[in-house]
Structure formats: C-alpha cells, structure tokens
Amino acid sequence: MKTKDVIILAIESSCDDTAAAVLCNDRVLSNVVATQEIHEAYGGVVPELASRAHQQNIVPVIHQALKQAGVEKNELSAIAFTKGPGLMGSLLVGTSFAKSLAMGLNIPLIEVNHMQAHILAHFIEEDNNKKPQFPFLALTISGGHTQIVKVNGFFEMEVIGQTQDDAVGEAFDKSAKILGLPYPGGPVLDKLAQQGNPRAFEFPIPKVGGLDFSFSGLKTAVLYFVQRETGKDPEFIEKNLNDICASVQYTIVQILMKKLKKAVKETGIREIAVGGGVSANSGIRKSLTDARNNLGWKTYIPKFEYTTDNAAMIGIVGYLKYLEGDFADQRVAAKARYSI
Ligand code: KG4
Ligand code: ZN
C-alpha cells in the first residue's frame, strides 16, 4: 500500500444481505456478504427479520472484510455506506454503524445511492477489464429493481424507464412460487427453462407506454393459466414444468429486450451495461449476445459477485466520491425512497 492510496471500507444493508468490502483505490481487497437465509421459510423478505439479522451480522461481516483485506481500522481513508433506496429498518443498521465508525475513527463518511452503485460496479478494476464508455445505457435488473438509466458521467444519470409495479426478479420468483419451486425461484426456473420449449405456452406482453415496464400482469396470467390447466389435469405442472418455465422466461426476456431495443433506438446509444442478480439469467445473456452479434451493441456484465447486492459496488462509488471530496456529515439519514 502506498501512502496516497485511498482505502475505503464500504457497508451495504439495504435489503436482506449484510455486506462489507474493503477497496484500495478502484481495486477490491475483500468483499464479504452474509445472506440471510431466514427469509426462505417465508418465500420472501420479511423486513423486521432482515433488520434484526443485519444487527447480528454487521460486526462479524466488517471484521471479516478487514481481516481478509489485511487492513487495520487506522489505515482506512473513509467509510462509505448505502443511504438508500431500500428497507428502512435494514438501511438504519448500516447507516448508524457507518456514522459511529467514521466518528470514532475521525475519518470522512460517504453516502452512496444503491442504484448508482449497481451501475458504477462496472468501474471496479479487474485485470484491465473493459469499462463502458460514456454515454451508456444501464439496465439494472434484480429482485428489487428494474430500470433503464442513461449514464452520461459517473454522477450524471437519468432514469429513462422503470417498472410500474413488480421488479423483474419478483416476476421470476413469484412465477416460480406458483409452480411450487423453492425461493428464490429465479435461478431454479432458469435451469428448468433451458430444457423446455419457450414457445409451448403463450403469456401476454403488457402494453406499457414509453420505456417503462410492468410485470404484475404476468404473475396473474401464470396463476390463472396454472389454475385452469390443473383443473383439467392435476398433474399438468409435473408433466409440463420445463415448458412452462421456458415460456415464462421467454416472455420476461421479450419484455426486457423490447424496451431495451426501444431505448437504443431513441438514444442512439449502443453501449449497454447490465447489472443486478437477474443478469445471471441464461435467456437474457443469450439475447444480449445476439444483440452484440447482430445489432452491433457493446455489452458489459460485471462479475457475478459484483452484480448481486454487495458492498464492493458501494466501495467503488465511495472511492469516486472520495476523489471529488464529496463527503456526508453526521446529520445524514437513511432514505427508503431515494432516486438516482
Ligand atoms: O441483485 P440480487 O441478488 O438482489 C436484489 O434483489 O437486489 O437479485 C436477486 C434476484 C432474485 O429475484 C433472483 O431470483 C434473481 O435475482 N435471479 C435470477 C437468476 N439468478 C438470480 N433470475 C432469473 N434467472 C437467474 N439465473
Ligand atoms: Zn440491489
């Protein structure tokens, strides 16, 4: 470590993952995530339980991150934390902890917008990985978010499309739940879909204006379809599981790609950076590869550990803000609804 190196400890606690990371400039030294398994039994995140689990996890997770990085607390340049958006009870744990630690160590505190962090995760340095060029379009798809953002600079971002109801990950998870698959169902549905016929069953593509998305209708359509078909044949799901999964996945990918293509057409930008847990989906990856080959898009997907909720992405924003001297003061408060 050189004396002018910037060492950031980053804390993320916006939903159900307690995460801490240590960065030296734009490189990740450690990236620790404690995923809260308690929610599995409920088939979704229970906010009160998430908050309590963050309180239990935050100290050991931070210790682990510092230990893995080989960094002592007195070597830290600043503390970065997620201010929002997210679940209030969850955000409060990380925010309070970050504020106390920064005060105790007498170092700067840096507030980070979780949605900006998903996008700026692309700028984490990894063996000279290719970074998106400004301006680019960011598609952020996860269990909590679905957005298309026009990114003109590190902190010049404009949301040009977003979901009006459920996030895309919820569409995967809720459809999977209807089919009796375990939570979170997205990855399981994806696996089964790869052995099925995507055209076996047809589900409606919602008509939503502009670049916005809607996914709640799909969940209802899947529910009614399954109820109707199992009424005729109680073993319908078992007999057709792969085909149902493939058809649901095909519909979701169509919804996303249709709007992404529209955004490319309207902005003329063909640099596409994709982030969020749903970017692991094989159908989306295939469509993006096709667009790269056939439409001349340049596509970027970060390493999986930087694309699901994590603290390394909070740390890279912390580093970029540190360079600009953009610090928060001790009156900073968590914000559940917090736009880019
Ligand atoms: O980014 P993430 O880890 O957490 C947030 O929600 O912020 O994303 C989790 C979401 C879940 O809904 C999960 O089912 C979905 O990403 N997911 C997938 C796949 N892998 C994760 N959905 C579809 N296909 C996948 N392969
Ligand atoms: Zn997220």
CSV table of C-alpha atoms and ligand atoms in Angstrom, one decimal:
chain,number,residue,atom,x,y,z
A,1,MET,CA,0.0,0.0,0.0
A,2,LYS,CA,1.3,3.4,-0.9
A,3,THR,CA,0.7,6.5,1.3
A,4,LYS,CA,-1.5,8.2,-1.3
A,5,ASP,CA,-3.7,5.1,-1.8
A,6,VAL,CA,-7.3,5.5,-0.8
A,7,ILE,CA,-8.6,2.7,1.5
A,8,ILE,CA,-12.4,2.6,1.7
A,9,LEU,CA,-14.5,0.4,4.0
A,10,ALA,CA,-17.9,0.0,2.4
A,11,ILE,CA,-21.1,-1.2,4.1
A,12,GLU,CA,-24.3,-2.3,2.4
A,13,SER,CA,-27.5,-3.3,4.2
A,14,SER,CA,-30.4,-2.1,2.0
A,15,CYS,CA,-32.3,-5.4,1.8
A,16,ASP,CA,-31.5,-8.9,3.1
A,17,ASP,CA,-27.8,-9.1,2.5
A,18,THR,CA,-25.4,-7.7,5.1
A,19,ALA,CA,-22.2,-6.9,3.2
A,20,ALA,CA,-18.9,-5.2,3.8
A,21,ALA,CA,-15.9,-4.6,1.4
A,22,VAL,CA,-12.5,-3.0,1.5
A,23,LEU,CA,-11.1,-1.3,-1.6
A,24,CYS,CA,-7.7,0.1,-2.3
A,25,ASN,CA,-8.5,2.8,-4.9
A,26,ASP,CA,-10.6,1.0,-7.6
A,27,ARG,CA,-9.5,-2.5,-6.6
A,28,VAL,CA,-11.3,-4.8,-4.3
A,29,LEU,CA,-9.3,-6.3,-1.4
A,30,SER,CA,-12.2,-8.1,0.2
A,31,ASN,CA,-15.9,-8.5,-0.5
A,32,VAL,CA,-17.9,-10.3,2.2
A,33,VAL,CA,-21.7,-11.0,2.1
A,34,ALA,CA,-23.8,-12.6,4.7
A,35,THR,CA,-27.0,-13.7,3.0
A,36,GLN,CA,-30.0,-14.0,5.4
A,37,GLU,CA,-31.4,-17.5,4.9
A,38,ILE,CA,-34.2,-16.9,7.4
A,39,HIS,CA,-36.4,-15.5,4.7
A,40,GLU,CA,-36.5,-18.7,2.7
A,41,ALA,CA,-39.1,-20.2,5.1
A,42,TYR,CA,-41.4,-17.2,4.3
A,43,GLY,CA,-40.9,-17.2,0.5
A,44,GLY,CA,-39.9,-13.6,0.5
A,45,VAL,CA,-38.0,-10.9,2.6
A,46,VAL,CA,-39.6,-10.1,5.9
A,47,PRO,CA,-38.4,-6.5,6.7
A,48,GLU,CA,-38.4,-6.9,10.6
A,49,LEU,CA,-36.4,-10.1,10.4
A,50,ALA,CA,-34.0,-8.5,7.9
A,51,SER,CA,-33.3,-5.6,10.2
A,52,ARG,CA,-32.7,-7.9,13.2
A,53,ALA,CA,-30.4,-10.2,11.2
A,54,HIS,CA,-28.4,-7.1,10.0
A,55,GLN,CA,-27.8,-6.2,13.6
A,56,GLN,CA,-26.4,-9.7,14.3
A,57,ASN,CA,-24.3,-9.8,11.2
A,58,ILE,CA,-22.8,-6.4,10.8
A,59,VAL,CA,-19.9,-6.6,13.3
A,60,PRO,CA,-18.7,-10.1,12.2
A,61,VAL,CA,-19.0,-9.2,8.5
A,62,ILE,CA,-17.0,-6.0,8.9
A,63,HIS,CA,-14.4,-7.8,10.9
A,64,GLN,CA,-14.1,-10.4,8.2
A,65,ALA,CA,-13.8,-7.8,5.5
A,66,LEU,CA,-11.0,-6.0,7.3
A,67,LYS,CA,-9.2,-9.3,8.1
A,68,GLN,CA,-9.4,-10.7,4.6
A,69,ALA,CA,-8.1,-7.4,3.2
A,70,GLY,CA,-5.2,-7.3,5.7
A,71,VAL,CA,-6.2,-3.8,6.6
A,72,GLU,CA,-6.3,-2.2,10.1
A,73,LYS,CA,-9.0,0.3,11.1
A,74,ASN,CA,-6.5,3.1,11.5
A,75,GLU,CA,-5.4,2.6,7.8
A,76,LEU,CA,-8.9,3.5,6.5
A,77,SER,CA,-9.3,6.7,4.5
A,78,ALA,CA,-13.1,6.8,4.7
A,79,ILE,CA,-16.3,4.8,5.4
A,80,ALA,CA,-18.9,4.5,2.5
A,81,PHE,CA,-22.4,3.3,3.2
A,82,THR,CA,-25.7,2.7,1.5
A,83,LYS,CA,-28.1,5.6,2.3
A,84,GLY,CA,-31.0,4.2,0.1
A,85,PRO,CA,-33.1,3.1,-1.5
A,86,GLY,CA,-34.2,0.0,0.4
A,87,LEU,CA,-36.0,-1.2,3.5
A,88,MET,CA,-35.9,1.5,6.2
A,89,GLY,CA,-35.1,-0.9,9.1
A,90,SER,CA,-32.3,-2.5,7.1
A,91,LEU,CA,-30.8,0.8,6.0
A,92,LEU,CA,-30.8,2.2,9.5
A,93,VAL,CA,-28.5,-0.6,10.7
A,94,GLY,CA,-25.8,0.2,8.1
A,95,THR,CA,-26.2,3.9,8.3
A,96,SER,CA,-25.9,4.1,12.1
A,97,PHE,CA,-23.0,1.8,12.1
A,98,ALA,CA,-21.1,3.7,9.4
A,99,LYS,CA,-21.7,7.1,11.1
A,100,SER,CA,-20.5,5.8,14.5
A,101,LEU,CA,-17.4,4.2,13.0
A,102,ALA,CA,-16.5,7.3,10.9
A,103,MET,CA,-16.9,9.5,14.0
A,104,GLY,CA,-14.8,7.1,16.2
A,105,LEU,CA,-12.0,7.0,13.7
A,106,ASN,CA,-12.4,10.6,12.8
A,107,ILE,CA,-12.4,10.0,9.0
A,108,PRO,CA,-14.8,11.1,6.3
A,109,LEU,CA,-18.2,9.5,5.8
A,110,ILE,CA,-19.5,8.9,2.2
A,111,GLU,CA,-23.2,8.3,1.4
A,112,VAL,CA,-24.0,6.1,-1.6
A,113,ASN,CA,-27.1,5.6,-3.7
A,114,HIS,CA,-27.6,1.8,-4.1
A,115,MET,CA,-28.9,2.2,-7.7
A,116,GLN,CA,-25.9,4.3,-8.7
A,117,ALA,CA,-23.7,1.6,-7.1
A,118,HIS,CA,-25.2,-1.2,-9.2
A,119,ILE,CA,-24.2,0.9,-12.3
A,120,LEU,CA,-20.8,2.0,-11.1
A,121,ALA,CA,-19.9,-1.6,-10.2
A,122,HIS,CA,-18.7,-1.7,-13.9
A,123,PHE,CA,-15.8,0.5,-12.9
A,124,ILE,CA,-14.3,-1.8,-10.4
A,125,GLU,CA,-10.8,-2.6,-11.7
A,126,GLU,CA,-10.2,-6.3,-12.5
A,127,ASP,CA,-7.3,-7.2,-14.7
A,128,ASN,CA,-7.8,-4.4,-17.2
A,129,ASN,CA,-11.4,-5.4,-17.7
A,130,LYS,CA,-13.2,-3.3,-20.4
A,131,LYS,CA,-15.3,-0.5,-18.9
A,132,PRO,CA,-18.4,1.1,-20.6
A,133,GLN,CA,-17.8,4.3,-22.4
A,134,PHE,CA,-19.9,7.4,-21.6
A,135,PRO,CA,-22.7,7.9,-22.6
A,136,PHE,CA,-24.0,4.3,-22.0
A,137,LEU,CA,-27.4,2.7,-21.1
A,138,ALA,CA,-27.6,0.8,-17.8
A,139,LEU,CA,-30.1,-2.0,-17.4
A,140,THR,CA,-30.4,-2.8,-13.7
A,141,ILE,CA,-32.5,-5.9,-13.1
A,142,SER,CA,-32.9,-7.6,-9.7
A,143,GLY,CA,-35.3,-8.7,-7.1
A,144,GLY,CA,-35.8,-5.1,-6.0
A,145,HIS,CA,-35.3,-3.1,-9.2
A,146,THR,CA,-35.9,-2.8,-12.9
A,147,GLN,CA,-34.6,0.4,-14.5
A,148,ILE,CA,-33.0,1.7,-17.7
A,149,VAL,CA,-30.7,4.6,-16.9
A,150,LYS,CA,-28.9,6.9,-19.3
A,151,VAL,CA,-25.4,7.4,-17.9
A,152,ASN,CA,-23.6,10.5,-19.1
A,153,GLY,CA,-20.9,10.5,-16.4
A,154,PHE,CA,-20.1,8.9,-13.1
A,155,PHE,CA,-22.7,11.1,-11.3
A,156,GLU,CA,-24.8,12.3,-14.3
A,157,MET,CA,-27.5,9.7,-14.6
A,158,GLU,CA,-31.1,9.9,-15.8
A,159,VAL,CA,-33.7,7.2,-15.3
A,160,ILE,CA,-35.5,6.8,-18.7
A,161,GLY,CA,-37.5,3.7,-17.9
A,162,GLN,CA,-38.6,1.7,-14.8
A,163,THR,CA,-41.1,-0.8,-13.6
A,164,GLN,CA,-44.5,0.5,-12.6
A,165,ASP,CA,-45.2,-2.4,-10.3
A,166,ASP,CA,-43.1,-5.6,-9.6
A,167,ALA,CA,-39.4,-5.9,-10.3
A,168,VAL,CA,-38.3,-8.4,-12.9
A,169,GLY,CA,-36.7,-10.7,-10.2
A,170,GLU,CA,-40.1,-10.8,-8.4
A,171,ALA,CA,-41.7,-11.9,-11.7
A,172,PHE,CA,-39.3,-14.8,-11.8
A,173,ASP,CA,-39.7,-15.6,-8.1
A,174,LYS,CA,-43.5,-15.3,-8.0
A,175,SER,CA,-44.0,-17.4,-11.1
A,176,ALA,CA,-41.6,-20.0,-9.6
A,177,LYS,CA,-43.6,-20.0,-6.4
A,178,ILE,CA,-46.9,-20.6,-8.3
A,179,LEU,CA,-45.1,-23.6,-9.9
A,180,GLY,CA,-44.1,-24.9,-6.4
A,181,LEU,CA,-40.4,-24.1,-6.8
A,182,PRO,CA,-38.2,-23.1,-3.8
A,183,TYR,CA,-37.4,-19.4,-3.0
A,184,PRO,CA,-35.7,-17.6,-4.6
A,185,GLY,CA,-37.1,-19.3,-7.7
A,186,GLY,CA,-35.3,-17.2,-10.4
A,187,PRO,CA,-32.2,-19.4,-10.8
A,188,VAL,CA,-34.3,-22.7,-10.5
A,189,LEU,CA,-36.7,-21.5,-13.1
A,190,ASP,CA,-33.8,-20.6,-15.4
A,191,LYS,CA,-32.3,-24.0,-15.1
A,192,LEU,CA,-35.5,-25.8,-15.9
A,193,ALA,CA,-36.3,-23.4,-18.7
A,194,GLN,CA,-33.1,-24.5,-20.5
A,195,GLN,CA,-34.7,-27.9,-21.1
A,196,GLY,CA,-38.0,-26.7,-22.2
A,197,ASN,CA,-39.7,-25.2,-25.3
A,198,PRO,CA,-40.1,-21.4,-25.0
A,199,ARG,CA,-43.0,-21.4,-27.5
A,200,ALA,CA,-45.0,-24.1,-25.7
A,201,PHE,CA,-47.4,-21.7,-24.0
A,202,GLU,CA,-48.1,-18.1,-24.7
A,203,PHE,CA,-48.3,-15.4,-22.0
A,204,PRO,CA,-49.3,-11.7,-22.7
A,205,ILE,CA,-46.7,-9.0,-23.2
A,206,PRO,CA,-48.0,-5.9,-21.3
A,207,LYS,CA,-48.8,-2.7,-23.1
A,208,VAL,CA,-46.9,0.0,-21.2
A,209,GLY,CA,-46.0,3.4,-22.6
A,210,GLY,CA,-42.5,4.7,-23.2
A,211,LEU,CA,-39.6,2.8,-21.7
A,212,ASP,CA,-41.4,1.7,-18.6
A,213,PHE,CA,-42.1,-2.0,-17.6
A,214,SER,CA,-44.9,-3.9,-15.9
A,215,PHE,CA,-44.6,-7.4,-14.5
A,216,SER,CA,-47.5,-7.8,-12.2
A,217,GLY,CA,-49.8,-9.0,-15.1
A,218,LEU,CA,-47.5,-11.8,-15.9
A,219,LYS,CA,-47.7,-13.3,-12.4
A,220,THR,CA,-51.5,-13.2,-12.6
A,221,ALA,CA,-51.5,-14.7,-16.1
A,222,VAL,CA,-49.3,-17.6,-14.9
A,223,LEU,CA,-51.5,-18.1,-11.8
A,224,TYR,CA,-54.8,-18.3,-13.9
A,225,PHE,CA,-53.2,-20.5,-16.5
A,226,VAL,CA,-51.9,-23.0,-13.9
A,227,GLN,CA,-55.3,-23.0,-12.1
A,228,ARG,CA,-57.2,-23.6,-15.4
A,229,GLU,CA,-54.9,-26.3,-16.6
A,230,THR,CA,-54.5,-28.2,-13.3
A,231,GLY,CA,-58.4,-28.1,-13.1
A,232,LYS,CA,-58.4,-30.3,-16.2
A,233,ASP,CA,-55.3,-32.4,-15.3
A,234,PRO,CA,-54.0,-32.3,-11.7
A,235,GLU,CA,-50.6,-33.4,-12.9
A,236,PHE,CA,-50.3,-30.6,-15.5
A,237,ILE,CA,-47.4,-28.8,-13.7
A,238,GLU,CA,-45.3,-32.0,-13.3
A,239,LYS,CA,-45.8,-33.1,-16.9
A,240,ASN,CA,-45.0,-29.7,-18.4
A,241,LEU,CA,-42.7,-28.0,-15.9
A,242,ASN,CA,-39.8,-27.4,-18.2
A,243,ASP,CA,-42.0,-26.0,-21.0
A,244,ILE,CA,-43.9,-23.7,-18.6
A,245,CYS,CA,-40.6,-22.4,-17.2
A,246,ALA,CA,-39.2,-21.8,-20.7
A,247,SER,CA,-42.3,-20.0,-21.8
A,248,VAL,CA,-42.4,-17.7,-18.7
A,249,GLN,CA,-38.7,-16.9,-19.1
A,250,TYR,CA,-39.1,-16.3,-22.8
A,251,THR,CA,-41.9,-13.8,-22.0
A,252,ILE,CA,-39.9,-12.0,-19.4
A,253,VAL,CA,-36.8,-11.7,-21.7
A,254,GLN,CA,-39.1,-10.4,-24.5
A,255,ILE,CA,-40.5,-7.7,-22.2
A,256,LEU,CA,-36.9,-6.6,-21.2
A,257,MET,CA,-35.4,-6.7,-24.7
A,258,LYS,CA,-38.3,-4.9,-26.4
A,259,LYS,CA,-37.8,-1.9,-24.1
A,260,LEU,CA,-34.0,-2.1,-24.3
A,261,LYS,CA,-34.1,-2.1,-28.1
A,262,LYS,CA,-36.5,0.9,-27.9
A,263,ALA,CA,-34.1,2.8,-25.6
A,264,VAL,CA,-31.2,2.1,-28.0
A,265,LYS,CA,-33.3,3.4,-30.9
A,266,GLU,CA,-34.4,6.5,-29.1
A,267,THR,CA,-31.0,7.5,-27.7
A,268,GLY,CA,-28.7,6.1,-30.4
A,269,ILE,CA,-26.5,4.6,-27.7
A,270,ARG,CA,-25.3,1.1,-28.2
A,271,GLU,CA,-23.1,0.7,-25.1
A,272,ILE,CA,-25.2,-1.4,-22.8
A,273,ALA,CA,-24.2,-2.2,-19.2
A,274,VAL,CA,-26.3,-4.8,-17.4
A,275,GLY,CA,-26.3,-5.3,-13.6
A,276,GLY,CA,-28.4,-6.9,-10.8
A,277,GLY,CA,-28.9,-10.5,-9.9
A,278,VAL,CA,-31.2,-11.3,-12.9
A,279,SER,CA,-28.3,-10.5,-15.2
A,280,ALA,CA,-27.2,-14.1,-14.4
A,281,ASN,CA,-30.3,-15.4,-16.4
A,282,SER,CA,-29.3,-17.5,-19.4
A,283,GLY,CA,-32.1,-16.2,-21.6
A,284,ILE,CA,-31.1,-12.6,-21.1
A,285,ARG,CA,-27.4,-13.4,-21.6
A,286,LYS,CA,-28.3,-15.2,-24.9
A,287,SER,CA,-30.4,-12.2,-26.1
A,288,LEU,CA,-27.6,-9.8,-25.3
A,289,THR,CA,-25.1,-12.0,-27.1
A,290,ASP,CA,-27.4,-12.0,-30.1
A,291,ALA,CA,-27.7,-8.2,-30.0
A,292,ARG,CA,-24.0,-7.9,-29.8
A,293,ASN,CA,-23.6,-10.1,-32.9
A,294,ASN,CA,-26.5,-8.8,-34.9
A,295,LEU,CA,-27.1,-5.2,-33.8
A,296,GLY,CA,-23.5,-4.1,-33.1
A,297,TRP,CA,-24.2,-3.5,-29.4
A,298,LYS,CA,-21.3,-3.5,-26.9
A,299,THR,CA,-22.5,-5.2,-23.8
A,300,TYR,CA,-21.0,-5.3,-20.3
A,301,ILE,CA,-21.9,-7.6,-17.4
A,302,PRO,CA,-19.8,-7.4,-14.1
A,303,LYS,CA,-18.5,-10.5,-12.3
A,304,PHE,CA,-21.4,-12.2,-10.5
A,305,GLU,CA,-20.3,-11.2,-7.0
A,306,TYR,CA,-20.3,-7.5,-8.1
A,307,THR,CA,-23.7,-7.7,-9.8
A,308,THR,CA,-25.9,-9.1,-6.9
A,309,ASP,CA,-26.2,-7.0,-3.8
A,310,ASN,CA,-22.7,-6.5,-2.4
A,311,ALA,CA,-20.5,-3.8,-0.8
A,312,ALA,CA,-17.7,-3.7,-3.3
A,313,MET,CA,-20.1,-1.7,-5.6
A,314,ILE,CA,-20.7,0.7,-2.6
A,315,GLY,CA,-16.9,1.0,-2.2
A,316,ILE,CA,-16.2,2.0,-5.8
A,317,VAL,CA,-18.7,4.8,-5.5
A,318,GLY,CA,-17.1,5.7,-2.2
A,319,TYR,CA,-13.7,5.9,-4.0
A,320,LEU,CA,-15.1,8.0,-6.9
A,321,LYS,CA,-16.7,10.4,-4.4
A,322,TYR,CA,-13.6,10.5,-2.2
A,323,LEU,CA,-11.6,11.8,-5.2
A,324,GLU,CA,-14.2,14.6,-5.6
A,325,GLY,CA,-14.2,15.4,-1.8
A,326,ASP,CA,-17.9,14.6,-1.7
A,327,PHE,CA,-18.4,13.8,1.9
A,328,ALA,CA,-21.5,13.5,4.1
A,329,ASP,CA,-21.9,15.0,7.6
A,330,GLN,CA,-23.1,13.3,10.7
A,331,ARG,CA,-26.7,14.5,10.2
A,332,VAL,CA,-27.1,12.3,7.1
A,333,ALA,CA,-30.1,10.0,7.3
A,334,ALA,CA,-31.2,6.8,5.6
A,335,LYS,CA,-33.7,7.2,2.8
A,336,ALA,CA,-36.1,4.3,1.8
A,337,ARG,CA,-37.1,6.0,-1.4
A,338,TYR,CA,-34.1,7.6,-3.0
A,339,SER,CA,-33.9,8.3,-6.7
A,340,ILE,CA,-30.7,8.3,-8.7
B,1,KG4,O1,-29.4,-8.5,-7.1
B,1,KG4,P1,-30.0,-9.5,-6.3
B,1,KG4,O2,-29.1,-10.6,-5.7
B,1,KG4,O3,-30.8,-8.9,-5.1
B,1,KG4,C1,-31.7,-7.9,-5.2
B,1,KG4,O4,-32.9,-8.3,-5.4
B,1,KG4,O5,-31.4,-6.7,-5.1
B,1,KG4,O6,-31.1,-10.2,-7.2
B,1,KG4,C2,-31.9,-11.3,-6.7
B,1,KG4,C3,-32.9,-11.7,-7.8
B,1,KG4,C4,-33.9,-12.7,-7.3
B,1,KG4,O7,-35.2,-12.3,-7.7
B,1,KG4,C5,-33.4,-14.0,-8.0
B,1,KG4,O8,-34.5,-14.9,-8.2
B,1,KG4,C6,-32.9,-13.4,-9.3
B,1,KG4,O9,-32.2,-12.2,-8.9
B,1,KG4,N1,-32.0,-14.3,-10.1
B,1,KG4,C7,-32.4,-14.8,-11.3
B,1,KG4,C8,-31.3,-15.6,-11.7
B,1,KG4,N2,-30.3,-15.6,-10.7
B,1,KG4,C9,-30.8,-14.7,-9.7
B,1,KG4,N3,-33.5,-14.7,-12.0
B,1,KG4,C10,-33.5,-15.4,-13.2
B,1,KG4,N4,-32.5,-16.2,-13.6
B,1,KG4,C11,-31.4,-16.3,-12.9
B,1,KG4,N5,-30.4,-17.1,-13.3
B,2,ZN,ZN,-29.7,-4.1,-5.5
